[in-house]
Amino acid sequence: QVQLVESGGGLVQPGGSLRLSCAVSGSTLDYSAIGWFRQAPGKEREGVSCIVITDASSDYADSVKGRFTISRDSAKNTVYLQMNSLKPEDTAVYYCAAGHYSSSWRRTRGFGFWGQGTQVTVSS
């Protein structure tokens, strides 16, 4: 069974930065990609960024390109999401998920293992 634990959420001011961490355990036979997703109140869960562990390729939602960076420490089996220039619109619960990449990943397709989520609030 794949397990994921997110950490690093909190309250930051607009323009600030935050780094989220996702500790992953389990067999890589069960996943080949790690994704970050977020869900704001009243909104559907949406993909923020994902990384394919086999080739380290990554993808981002248009709304975060140039501001967020996904990375992976293979030795620690931990995936990070560095968030810069944060905006109030980034406020959401952020989830880490494991699965397999698909062209519809931003709609959570292909991701079956989920963490518990961590709250990110961007406010003055």
PDB file of N, CA, C and O in Angstrom, residues 42-122:
ATOM      1  N   GLY A  42     -15.885  25.061  -2.057  1.00  0.00           N
ATOM      2  CA  GLY A  42     -16.823  25.227  -3.144  1.00  0.00           C
ATOM      3  C   GLY A  42     -16.272  24.939  -4.520  1.00  0.00           C
ATOM      4  O   GLY A  42     -16.991  25.102  -5.516  1.00  0.00           O
ATOM      5  N   LYS A  43     -15.029  24.516  -4.598  1.00  0.00           N
ATOM      6  CA  LYS A  43     -14.383  24.242  -5.881  1.00  0.00           C
ATOM      7  C   LYS A  43     -14.048  22.760  -6.008  1.00  0.00           C
ATOM      8  O   LYS A  43     -13.924  22.047  -5.011  1.00  0.00           O
ATOM      9  N   GLU A  44     -13.891  22.315  -7.236  1.00  0.00           N
ATOM     10  CA  GLU A  44     -13.446  20.953  -7.473  1.00  0.00           C
ATOM     11  C   GLU A  44     -11.949  20.848  -7.241  1.00  0.00           C
ATOM     12  O   GLU A  44     -11.209  21.816  -7.384  1.00  0.00           O
ATOM     13  N   ARG A  45     -11.512  19.661  -6.881  1.00  0.00           N
ATOM     14  CA  ARG A  45     -10.096  19.420  -6.710  1.00  0.00           C
ATOM     15  C   ARG A  45      -9.404  19.522  -8.065  1.00  0.00           C
ATOM     16  O   ARG A  45      -9.875  18.976  -9.066  1.00  0.00           O
ATOM     17  N   GLU A  46      -8.287  20.226  -8.097  1.00  0.00           N
ATOM     18  CA  GLU A  46      -7.579  20.445  -9.346  1.00  0.00           C
ATOM     19  C   GLU A  46      -6.092  20.153  -9.201  1.00  0.00           C
ATOM     20  O   GLU A  46      -5.514  20.322  -8.132  1.00  0.00           O
ATOM     21  N   GLY A  47      -5.508  19.724 -10.291  1.00  0.00           N
ATOM     22  CA  GLY A  47      -4.082  19.458 -10.294  1.00  0.00           C
ATOM     23  C   GLY A  47      -3.277  20.735 -10.311  1.00  0.00           C
ATOM     24  O   GLY A  47      -3.606  21.685 -11.027  1.00  0.00           O
ATOM     25  N   VAL A  48      -2.219  20.763  -9.535  1.00  0.00           N
ATOM     26  CA  VAL A  48      -1.308  21.893  -9.470  1.00  0.00           C
ATOM     27  C   VAL A  48      -0.017  21.584 -10.205  1.00  0.00           C
ATOM     28  O   VAL A  48       0.460  22.368 -11.029  1.00  0.00           O
ATOM     29  N   SER A  49       0.554  20.435  -9.892  1.00  0.00           N
ATOM     30  CA  SER A  49       1.803  20.016 -10.508  1.00  0.00           C
ATOM     31  C   SER A  49       1.970  18.519 -10.341  1.00  0.00           C
ATOM     32  O   SER A  49       1.434  17.930  -9.405  1.00  0.00           O
ATOM     33  N   CYS A  50       2.715  17.907 -11.233  1.00  0.00           N
ATOM     34  CA  CYS A  50       3.027  16.490 -11.094  1.00  0.00           C
ATOM     35  C   CYS A  50       4.417  16.222 -11.637  1.00  0.00           C
ATOM     36  O   CYS A  50       4.933  16.979 -12.463  1.00  0.00           O
ATOM     37  N   ILE A  51       4.999  15.141 -11.147  1.00  0.00           N
ATOM     38  CA  ILE A  51       6.320  14.739 -11.596  1.00  0.00           C
ATOM     39  C   ILE A  51       6.304  13.243 -11.850  1.00  0.00           C
ATOM     40  O   ILE A  51       5.771  12.472 -11.054  1.00  0.00           O
ATOM     41  N   VAL A  52       6.880  12.840 -12.972  1.00  0.00           N
ATOM     42  CA  VAL A  52       7.004  11.434 -13.318  1.00  0.00           C
ATOM     43  C   VAL A  52       8.350  10.954 -12.812  1.00  0.00           C
ATOM     44  O   VAL A  52       9.391  11.468 -13.225  1.00  0.00           O
ATOM     45  N   ILE A  53       8.339   9.993 -11.917  1.00  0.00           N
ATOM     46  CA  ILE A  53       9.572   9.612 -11.238  1.00  0.00           C
ATOM     47  C   ILE A  53      10.546   8.870 -12.145  1.00  0.00           C
ATOM     48  O   ILE A  53      11.739   8.844 -11.872  1.00  0.00           O
ATOM     49  N   THR A  54      10.059   8.270 -13.223  1.00  0.00           N
ATOM     50  CA  THR A  54      10.941   7.513 -14.103  1.00  0.00           C
ATOM     51  C   THR A  54      11.880   8.397 -14.906  1.00  0.00           C
ATOM     52  O   THR A  54      13.007   7.999 -15.194  1.00  0.00           O
ATOM     53  N   ASP A  55      11.431   9.573 -15.291  1.00  0.00           N
ATOM     54  CA  ASP A  55      12.276  10.452 -16.095  1.00  0.00           C
ATOM     55  C   ASP A  55      12.379  11.871 -15.547  1.00  0.00           C
ATOM     56  O   ASP A  55      13.001  12.725 -16.180  1.00  0.00           O
ATOM     57  N   ALA A  56      11.756  12.134 -14.409  1.00  0.00           N
ATOM     58  CA  ALA A  56      11.797  13.428 -13.732  1.00  0.00           C
ATOM     59  C   ALA A  56      11.100  14.541 -14.506  1.00  0.00           C
ATOM     60  O   ALA A  56      11.297  15.719 -14.198  1.00  0.00           O
ATOM     61  N   SER A  57      10.326  14.188 -15.491  1.00  0.00           N
ATOM     62  CA  SER A  57       9.573  15.208 -16.204  1.00  0.00           C
ATOM     63  C   SER A  57       8.464  15.738 -15.305  1.00  0.00           C
ATOM     64  O   SER A  57       7.994  15.044 -14.396  1.00  0.00           O
ATOM     65  N   SER A  58       8.055  16.959 -15.559  1.00  0.00           N
ATOM     66  CA  SER A  58       7.055  17.583 -14.709  1.00  0.00           C
ATOM     67  C   SER A  58       6.079  18.407 -15.534  1.00  0.00           C
ATOM     68  O   SER A  58       6.357  18.768 -16.677  1.00  0.00           O
ATOM     69  N   ASP A  59       4.961  18.708 -14.911  1.00  0.00           N
ATOM     70  CA  ASP A  59       3.939  19.506 -15.563  1.00  0.00           C
ATOM     71  C   ASP A  59       3.289  20.398 -14.516  1.00  0.00           C
ATOM     72  O   ASP A  59       3.298  20.076 -13.325  1.00  0.00           O
ATOM     73  N   TYR A  60       2.728  21.505 -14.970  1.00  0.00           N
ATOM     74  CA  TYR A  60       2.121  22.478 -14.072  1.00  0.00           C
ATOM     75  C   TYR A  60       0.824  23.009 -14.638  1.00  0.00           C
ATOM     76  O   TYR A  60       0.654  23.117 -15.859  1.00  0.00           O
ATOM     77  N   ALA A  61      -0.064  23.359 -13.735  1.00  0.00           N
ATOM     78  CA  ALA A  61      -1.247  24.091 -14.150  1.00  0.00           C
ATOM     79  C   ALA A  61      -0.834  25.486 -14.609  1.00  0.00           C
ATOM     80  O   ALA A  61       0.124  26.066 -14.092  1.00  0.00           O
ATOM     81  N   ASP A  62      -1.550  26.024 -15.585  1.00  0.00           N
ATOM     82  CA  ASP A  62      -1.203  27.339 -16.106  1.00  0.00           C
ATOM     83  C   ASP A  62      -1.189  28.408 -15.016  1.00  0.00           C
ATOM     84  O   ASP A  62      -0.386  29.345 -15.055  1.00  0.00           O
ATOM     85  N   SER A  63      -2.056  28.263 -14.038  1.00  0.00           N
ATOM     86  CA  SER A  63      -2.188  29.266 -12.995  1.00  0.00           C
ATOM     87  C   SER A  63      -0.973  29.369 -12.078  1.00  0.00           C
ATOM     88  O   SER A  63      -0.822  30.368 -11.366  1.00  0.00           O
ATOM     89  N   VAL A  64      -0.114  28.349 -12.083  1.00  0.00           N
ATOM     90  CA  VAL A  64       1.037  28.359 -11.184  1.00  0.00           C
ATOM     91  C   VAL A  64       2.367  28.339 -11.914  1.00  0.00           C
ATOM     92  O   VAL A  64       3.425  28.408 -11.263  1.00  0.00           O
ATOM     93  N   LYS A  65       2.349  28.257 -13.227  1.00  0.00           N
ATOM     94  CA  LYS A  65       3.598  28.234 -13.982  1.00  0.00           C
ATOM     95  C   LYS A  65       4.416  29.487 -13.711  1.00  0.00           C
ATOM     96  O   LYS A  65       3.901  30.599 -13.714  1.00  0.00           O
ATOM     97  N   GLY A  66       5.693  29.293 -13.472  1.00  0.00           N
ATOM     98  CA  GLY A  66       6.574  30.395 -13.168  1.00  0.00           C
ATOM     99  C   GLY A  66       6.624  30.760 -11.710  1.00  0.00           C
ATOM    100  O   GLY A  66       7.496  31.527 -11.296  1.00  0.00           O
ATOM    101  N   ARG A  67       5.702  30.228 -10.918  1.00  0.00           N
ATOM    102  CA  ARG A  67       5.658  30.525  -9.491  1.00  0.00           C
ATOM    103  C   ARG A  67       5.938  29.299  -8.627  1.00  0.00           C
ATOM    104  O   ARG A  67       6.552  29.416  -7.572  1.00  0.00           O
ATOM    105  N   PHE A  68       5.473  28.138  -9.073  1.00  0.00           N
ATOM    106  CA  PHE A  68       5.635  26.906  -8.305  1.00  0.00           C
ATOM    107  C   PHE A  68       6.650  25.997  -8.984  1.00  0.00           C
ATOM    108  O   PHE A  68       6.762  25.972 -10.216  1.00  0.00           O
ATOM    109  N   THR A  69       7.359  25.226  -8.183  1.00  0.00           N
ATOM    110  CA  THR A  69       8.327  24.267  -8.702  1.00  0.00           C
ATOM    111  C   THR A  69       8.192  22.951  -7.953  1.00  0.00           C
ATOM    112  O   THR A  69       8.225  22.930  -6.721  1.00  0.00           O
ATOM    113  N   ILE A  70       8.057  21.860  -8.698  1.00  0.00           N
ATOM    114  CA  ILE A  70       8.001  20.547  -8.088  1.00  0.00           C
ATOM    115  C   ILE A  70       9.374  19.888  -8.214  1.00  0.00           C
ATOM    116  O   ILE A  70      10.070  20.054  -9.218  1.00  0.00           O
ATOM    117  N   SER A  71       9.758  19.164  -7.194  1.00  0.00           N
ATOM    118  CA  SER A  71      11.034  18.473  -7.212  1.00  0.00           C
ATOM    119  C   SER A  71      10.933  17.207  -6.379  1.00  0.00           C
ATOM    120  O   SER A  71       9.988  17.031  -5.607  1.00  0.00           O
ATOM    121  N   ARG A  72      11.922  16.338  -6.534  1.00  0.00           N
ATOM    122  CA  ARG A  72      11.910  15.076  -5.813  1.00  0.00           C
ATOM    123  C   ARG A  72      13.296  14.736  -5.322  1.00  0.00           C
ATOM    124  O   ARG A  72      14.282  14.871  -6.049  1.00  0.00           O
ATOM    125  N   ASP A  73      13.369  14.294  -4.084  1.00  0.00           N
ATOM    126  CA  ASP A  73      14.592  13.773  -3.501  1.00  0.00           C
ATOM    127  C   ASP A  73      14.424  12.264  -3.476  1.00  0.00           C
ATOM    128  O   ASP A  73      13.720  11.722  -2.623  1.00  0.00           O
ATOM    129  N   SER A  74      15.069  11.579  -4.403  1.00  0.00           N
ATOM    130  CA  SER A  74      14.887  10.138  -4.529  1.00  0.00           C
ATOM    131  C   SER A  74      15.410   9.372  -3.316  1.00  0.00           C
ATOM    132  O   SER A  74      14.848   8.334  -2.944  1.00  0.00           O
ATOM    133  N   ALA A  75      16.476   9.867  -2.693  1.00  0.00           N
ATOM    134  CA  ALA A  75      17.044   9.196  -1.531  1.00  0.00           C
ATOM    135  C   ALA A  75      16.074   9.208  -0.354  1.00  0.00           C
ATOM    136  O   ALA A  75      15.986   8.245   0.401  1.00  0.00           O
ATOM    137  N   LYS A  76      15.364  10.309  -0.198  1.00  0.00           N
ATOM    138  CA  LYS A  76      14.402  10.435   0.889  1.00  0.00           C
ATOM    139  C   LYS A  76      12.998  10.030   0.475  1.00  0.00           C
ATOM    140  O   LYS A  76      12.104   9.976   1.320  1.00  0.00           O
ATOM    141  N   ASN A  77      12.834   9.771  -0.810  1.00  0.00           N
ATOM    142  CA  ASN A  77      11.521   9.470  -1.373  1.00  0.00           C
ATOM    143  C   ASN A  77      10.501  10.532  -0.951  1.00  0.00           C
ATOM    144  O   ASN A  77       9.403  10.224  -0.481  1.00  0.00           O
ATOM    145  N   THR A  78      10.901  11.761  -1.139  1.00  0.00           N
ATOM    146  CA  THR A  78      10.085  12.901  -0.764  1.00  0.00           C
ATOM    147  C   THR A  78       9.941  13.838  -1.949  1.00  0.00           C
ATOM    148  O   THR A  78      10.915  14.112  -2.647  1.00  0.00           O
ATOM    149  N   VAL A  79       8.739  14.303  -2.162  1.00  0.00           N
ATOM    150  CA  VAL A  79       8.449  15.254  -3.230  1.00  0.00           C
ATOM    151  C   VAL A  79       8.111  16.595  -2.606  1.00  0.00           C
ATOM    152  O   VAL A  79       7.404  16.658  -1.594  1.00  0.00           O
ATOM    153  N   TYR A  80       8.614  17.644  -3.199  1.00  0.00           N
ATOM    154  CA  TYR A  80       8.408  18.986  -2.682  1.00  0.00           C
ATOM    155  C   TYR A  80       7.652  19.849  -3.678  1.00  0.00           C
ATOM    156  O   TYR A  80       7.721  19.648  -4.886  1.00  0.00           O
ATOM    157  N   LEU A  81       6.956  20.817  -3.156  1.00  0.00           N
ATOM    158  CA  LEU A  81       6.340  21.840  -3.976  1.00  0.00           C
ATOM    159  C   LEU A  81       6.750  23.188  -3.412  1.00  0.00           C
ATOM    160  O   LEU A  81       6.275  23.591  -2.348  1.00  0.00           O
ATOM    161  N   GLN A  82       7.645  23.852  -4.116  1.00  0.00           N
ATOM    162  CA  GLN A  82       8.070  25.187  -3.725  1.00  0.00           C
ATOM    163  C   GLN A  82       7.103  26.192  -4.328  1.00  0.00           C
ATOM    164  O   GLN A  82       6.944  26.246  -5.545  1.00  0.00           O
ATOM    165  N   MET A  83       6.471  26.972  -3.484  1.00  0.00           N
ATOM    166  CA  MET A  83       5.469  27.925  -3.917  1.00  0.00           C
ATOM    167  C   MET A  83       5.964  29.336  -3.631  1.00  0.00           C
ATOM    168  O   MET A  83       6.172  29.701  -2.469  1.00  0.00           O
ATOM    169  N   ASN A  84       6.142  30.109  -4.681  1.00  0.00           N
ATOM    170  CA  ASN A  84       6.589  31.489  -4.564  1.00  0.00           C
ATOM    171  C   ASN A  84       5.526  32.435  -5.096  1.00  0.00           C
ATOM    172  O   ASN A  84       4.618  32.029  -5.812  1.00  0.00           O
ATOM    173  N   SER A  85       5.674  33.701  -4.752  1.00  0.00           N
ATOM    174  CA  SER A  85       4.741  34.733  -5.211  1.00  0.00           C
ATOM    175  C   SER A  85       3.299  34.316  -4.986  1.00  0.00           C
ATOM    176  O   SER A  85       2.448  34.424  -5.866  1.00  0.00           O
ATOM    177  N   LEU A  86       3.025  33.861  -3.797  1.00  0.00           N
ATOM    178  CA  LEU A  86       1.703  33.329  -3.485  1.00  0.00           C
ATOM    179  C   LEU A  86       0.626  34.408  -3.559  1.00  0.00           C
ATOM    180  O   LEU A  86       0.864  35.567  -3.207  1.00  0.00           O
ATOM    181  N   LYS A  87      -0.527  33.981  -4.019  1.00  0.00           N
ATOM    182  CA  LYS A  87      -1.681  34.850  -4.175  1.00  0.00           C
ATOM    183  C   LYS A  87      -2.832  34.333  -3.319  1.00  0.00           C
ATOM    184  O   LYS A  87      -2.890  33.143  -3.011  1.00  0.00           O
ATOM    185  N   PRO A  88      -3.762  35.202  -2.947  1.00  0.00           N
ATOM    186  CA  PRO A  88      -4.928  34.722  -2.203  1.00  0.00           C
ATOM    187  C   PRO A  88      -5.663  33.597  -2.918  1.00  0.00           C
ATOM    188  O   PRO A  88      -6.230  32.720  -2.255  1.00  0.00           O
ATOM    189  N   GLU A  89      -5.646  33.603  -4.241  1.00  0.00           N
ATOM    190  CA  GLU A  89      -6.306  32.558  -5.018  1.00  0.00           C
ATOM    191  C   GLU A  89      -5.661  31.194  -4.844  1.00  0.00           C
ATOM    192  O   GLU A  89      -6.242  30.175  -5.232  1.00  0.00           O
ATOM    193  N   ASP A  90      -4.468  31.149  -4.283  1.00  0.00           N
ATOM    194  CA  ASP A  90      -3.791  29.882  -4.025  1.00  0.00           C
ATOM    195  C   ASP A  90      -4.285  29.214  -2.745  1.00  0.00           C
ATOM    196  O   ASP A  90      -3.896  28.082  -2.445  1.00  0.00           O
ATOM    197  N   THR A  91      -5.099  29.909  -1.979  1.00  0.00           N
ATOM    198  CA  THR A  91      -5.613  29.357  -0.730  1.00  0.00           C
ATOM    199  C   THR A  91      -6.438  28.106  -0.995  1.00  0.00           C
ATOM    200  O   THR A  91      -7.383  28.126  -1.778  1.00  0.00           O
ATOM    201  N   ALA A  92      -6.067  27.020  -0.343  1.00  0.00           N
ATOM    202  CA  ALA A  92      -6.743  25.740  -0.543  1.00  0.00           C
ATOM    203  C   ALA A  92      -6.120  24.699   0.368  1.00  0.00           C
ATOM    204  O   ALA A  92      -5.083  24.932   0.989  1.00  0.00           O
ATOM    205  N   VAL A  93      -6.765  23.551   0.430  1.00  0.00           N
ATOM    206  CA  VAL A  93      -6.136  22.383   1.013  1.00  0.00           C
ATOM    207  C   VAL A  93      -5.331  21.716  -0.094  1.00  0.00           C
ATOM    208  O   VAL A  93      -5.865  21.435  -1.171  1.00  0.00           O
ATOM    209  N   TYR A  94      -4.072  21.487   0.165  1.00  0.00           N
ATOM    210  CA  TYR A  94      -3.189  20.877  -0.820  1.00  0.00           C
ATOM    211  C   TYR A  94      -2.977  19.410  -0.488  1.00  0.00           C
ATOM    212  O   TYR A  94      -2.663  19.049   0.649  1.00  0.00           O
ATOM    213  N   TYR A  95      -3.139  18.572  -1.500  1.00  0.00           N
ATOM    214  CA  TYR A  95      -3.009  17.138  -1.352  1.00  0.00           C
ATOM    215  C   TYR A  95      -1.883  16.596  -2.220  1.00  0.00           C
ATOM    216  O   TYR A  95      -1.694  17.044  -3.349  1.00  0.00           O
ATOM    217  N   CYS A  96      -1.184  15.643  -1.695  1.00  0.00           N
ATOM    218  CA  CYS A  96      -0.205  14.885  -2.456  1.00  0.00           C
ATOM    219  C   CYS A  96      -0.838  13.560  -2.865  1.00  0.00           C
ATOM    220  O   CYS A  96      -1.589  12.963  -2.081  1.00  0.00           O
ATOM    221  N   ALA A  97      -0.563  13.108  -4.069  1.00  0.00           N
ATOM    222  CA  ALA A  97      -1.142  11.865  -4.548  1.00  0.00           C
ATOM    223  C   ALA A  97      -0.140  11.088  -5.382  1.00  0.00           C
ATOM    224  O   ALA A  97       0.737  11.670  -6.022  1.00  0.00           O
ATOM    225  N   ALA A  98      -0.291   9.774  -5.389  1.00  0.00           N
ATOM    226  CA  ALA A  98       0.557   8.891  -6.181  1.00  0.00           C
ATOM    227  C   ALA A  98      -0.287   8.118  -7.174  1.00  0.00           C
ATOM    228  O   ALA A  98      -1.423   7.730  -6.879  1.00  0.00           O
ATOM    229  N   GLY A  99       0.271   7.896  -8.340  1.00  0.00           N
ATOM    230  CA  GLY A  99      -0.437   7.148  -9.353  1.00  0.00           C
ATOM    231  C   GLY A  99       0.354   7.109 -10.635  1.00  0.00           C
ATOM    232  O   GLY A  99       1.582   6.997 -10.618  1.00  0.00           O
ATOM    233  N   HIS A 100      -0.347   7.223 -11.731  1.00  0.00           N
ATOM    234  CA  HIS A 100       0.282   7.178 -13.048  1.00  0.00           C
ATOM    235  C   HIS A 100      -0.186   8.350 -13.882  1.00  0.00           C
ATOM    236  O   HIS A 100      -1.368   8.701 -13.881  1.00  0.00           O
ATOM    237  N   TYR A 101       0.744   8.944 -14.576  1.00  0.00           N
ATOM    238  CA  TYR A 101       0.452  10.125 -15.355  1.00  0.00           C
ATOM    239  C   TYR A 101      -0.522   9.841 -16.490  1.00  0.00           C
ATOM    240  O   TYR A 101      -0.443   8.809 -17.156  1.00  0.00           O
ATOM    241  N   SER A 102      -1.419  10.766 -16.696  1.00  0.00           N
ATOM    242  CA  SER A 102      -2.276  10.757 -17.864  1.00  0.00           C
ATOM    243  C   SER A 102      -2.449  12.191 -18.324  1.00  0.00           C
ATOM    244  O   SER A 102      -2.173  13.135 -17.586  1.00  0.00           O
ATOM    245  N   SER A 103      -2.931  12.346 -19.538  1.00  0.00           N
ATOM    246  CA  SER A 103      -3.134  13.683 -20.076  1.00  0.00           C
ATOM    247  C   SER A 103      -4.207  14.445 -19.310  1.00  0.00           C
ATOM    248  O   SER A 103      -4.285  15.669 -19.424  1.00  0.00           O
ATOM    249  N   SER A 104      -5.007  13.735 -18.539  1.00  0.00           N
ATOM    250  CA  SER A 104      -6.056  14.354 -17.744  1.00  0.00           C
ATOM    251  C   SER A 104      -5.703  14.420 -16.265  1.00  0.00           C
ATOM    252  O   SER A 104      -6.583  14.462 -15.409  1.00  0.00           O
ATOM    253  N   TRP A 105      -4.430  14.466 -15.961  1.00  0.00           N
ATOM    254  CA  TRP A 105      -3.995  14.423 -14.574  1.00  0.00           C
ATOM    255  C   TRP A 105      -4.548  15.567 -13.755  1.00  0.00           C
ATOM    256  O   TRP A 105      -4.771  15.410 -12.550  1.00  0.00           O
ATOM    257  N   ARG A 106      -4.789  16.710 -14.373  1.00  0.00           N
ATOM    258  CA  ARG A 106      -5.298  17.869 -13.638  1.00  0.00           C
ATOM    259  C   ARG A 106      -6.701  17.648 -13.099  1.00  0.00           C
ATOM    260  O   ARG A 106      -7.135  18.385 -12.212  1.00  0.00           O
ATOM    261  N   ARG A 107      -7.367  16.640 -13.601  1.00  0.00           N
ATOM    262  CA  ARG A 107      -8.682  16.259 -13.089  1.00  0.00           C
ATOM    263  C   ARG A 107      -8.590  15.019 -12.201  1.00  0.00           C
ATOM    264  O   ARG A 107      -9.600  14.357 -11.958  1.00  0.00           O
ATOM    265  N   THR A 108      -7.407  14.734 -11.718  1.00  0.00           N
ATOM    266  CA  THR A 108      -7.049  13.643 -10.808  1.00  0.00           C
ATOM    267  C   THR A 108      -7.023  12.266 -11.473  1.00  0.00           C
ATOM    268  O   THR A 108      -6.810  11.269 -10.779  1.00  0.00           O
ATOM    269  N   ARG A 109      -7.199  12.197 -12.774  1.00  0.00           N
ATOM    270  CA  ARG A 109      -7.188  10.904 -13.456  1.00  0.00           C
ATOM    271  C   ARG A 109      -5.835  10.229 -13.298  1.00  0.00           C
ATOM    272  O   ARG A 109      -4.791  10.830 -13.513  1.00  0.00           O
ATOM    273  N   GLY A 110      -5.868   8.957 -12.910  1.00  0.00           N
ATOM    274  CA  GLY A 110      -4.654   8.181 -12.765  1.00  0.00           C
ATOM    275  C   GLY A 110      -4.051   8.171 -11.380  1.00  0.00           C
ATOM    276  O   GLY A 110      -3.103   7.423 -11.137  1.00  0.00           O
ATOM    277  N   PHE A 111      -4.584   8.965 -10.471  1.00  0.00           N
ATOM    278  CA  PHE A 111      -4.040   9.048  -9.118  1.00  0.00           C
ATOM    279  C   PHE A 111      -5.004   8.414  -8.127  1.00  0.00           C
ATOM    280  O   PHE A 111      -6.115   8.910  -7.926  1.00  0.00           O
ATOM    281  N   GLY A 112      -4.558   7.338  -7.501  1.00  0.00           N
ATOM    282  CA  GLY A 112      -5.419   6.579  -6.615  1.00  0.00           C
ATOM    283  C   GLY A 112      -5.031   6.578  -5.152  1.00  0.00           C
ATOM    284  O   GLY A 112      -5.827   6.181  -4.308  1.00  0.00           O
ATOM    285  N   PHE A 113      -3.813   6.998  -4.847  1.00  0.00           N
ATOM    286  CA  PHE A 113      -3.345   7.053  -3.469  1.00  0.00           C
ATOM    287  C   PHE A 113      -3.203   8.503  -3.052  1.00  0.00           C
ATOM    288  O   PHE A 113      -2.540   9.286  -3.737  1.00  0.00           O
ATOM    289  N   TRP A 114      -3.794   8.841  -1.913  1.00  0.00           N
ATOM    290  CA  TRP A 114      -3.868  10.240  -1.490  1.00  0.00           C
ATOM    291  C   TRP A 114      -3.421  10.446  -0.064  1.00  0.00           C
ATOM    292  O   TRP A 114      -3.638   9.600   0.801  1.00  0.00           O
ATOM    293  N   GLY A 115      -2.796  11.590   0.172  1.00  0.00           N
ATOM    294  CA  GLY A 115      -2.467  12.007   1.516  1.00  0.00           C
ATOM    295  C   GLY A 115      -3.654  12.673   2.172  1.00  0.00           C
ATOM    296  O   GLY A 115      -4.740  12.786   1.591  1.00  0.00           O
ATOM    297  N   GLN A 116      -3.441  13.131   3.392  1.00  0.00           N
ATOM    298  CA  GLN A 116      -4.535  13.706   4.174  1.00  0.00           C
ATOM    299  C   GLN A 116      -4.785  15.180   3.883  1.00  0.00           C
ATOM    300  O   GLN A 116      -5.829  15.714   4.255  1.00  0.00           O
ATOM    301  N   GLY A 117      -3.843  15.829   3.246  1.00  0.00           N
ATOM    302  CA  GLY A 117      -3.978  17.232   2.913  1.00  0.00           C
ATOM    303  C   GLY A 117      -3.354  18.151   3.940  1.00  0.00           C
ATOM    304  O   GLY A 117      -3.248  17.823   5.121  1.00  0.00           O
ATOM    305  N   THR A 118      -2.938  19.318   3.477  1.00  0.00           N
ATOM    306  CA  THR A 118      -2.397  20.344   4.354  1.00  0.00           C
ATOM    307  C   THR A 118      -2.929  21.703   3.900  1.00  0.00           C
ATOM    308  O   THR A 118      -2.975  22.002   2.713  1.00  0.00           O
ATOM    309  N   GLN A 119      -3.359  22.500   4.857  1.00  0.00           N
ATOM    310  CA  GLN A 119      -3.991  23.777   4.546  1.00  0.00           C
ATOM    311  C   GLN A 119      -2.960  24.842   4.221  1.00  0.00           C
ATOM    312  O   GLN A 119      -1.998  25.044   4.965  1.00  0.00           O
ATOM    313  N   VAL A 120      -3.193  25.537   3.116  1.00  0.00           N
ATOM    314  CA  VAL A 120      -2.396  26.701   2.739  1.00  0.00           C
ATOM    315  C   VAL A 120      -3.336  27.893   2.665  1.00  0.00           C
ATOM    316  O   VAL A 120      -4.309  27.873   1.914  1.00  0.00           O
ATOM    317  N   THR A 121      -3.043  28.908   3.441  1.00  0.00           N
ATOM    318  CA  THR A 121      -3.857  30.111   3.448  1.00  0.00           C
ATOM    319  C   THR A 121      -2.978  31.305   3.116  1.00  0.00           C
ATOM    320  O   THR A 121      -1.962  31.540   3.778  1.00  0.00           O
ATOM    321  N   VAL A 122      -3.367  32.047   2.085  1.00  0.00           N
ATOM    322  CA  VAL A 122      -2.632  33.238   1.663  1.00  0.00           C
ATOM    323  C   VAL A 122      -3.523  34.437   1.944  1.00  0.00           C
ATOM    324  O   VAL A 122      -4.546  34.632   1.284  1.00  0.00           O
TER     325      VAL A 122
END
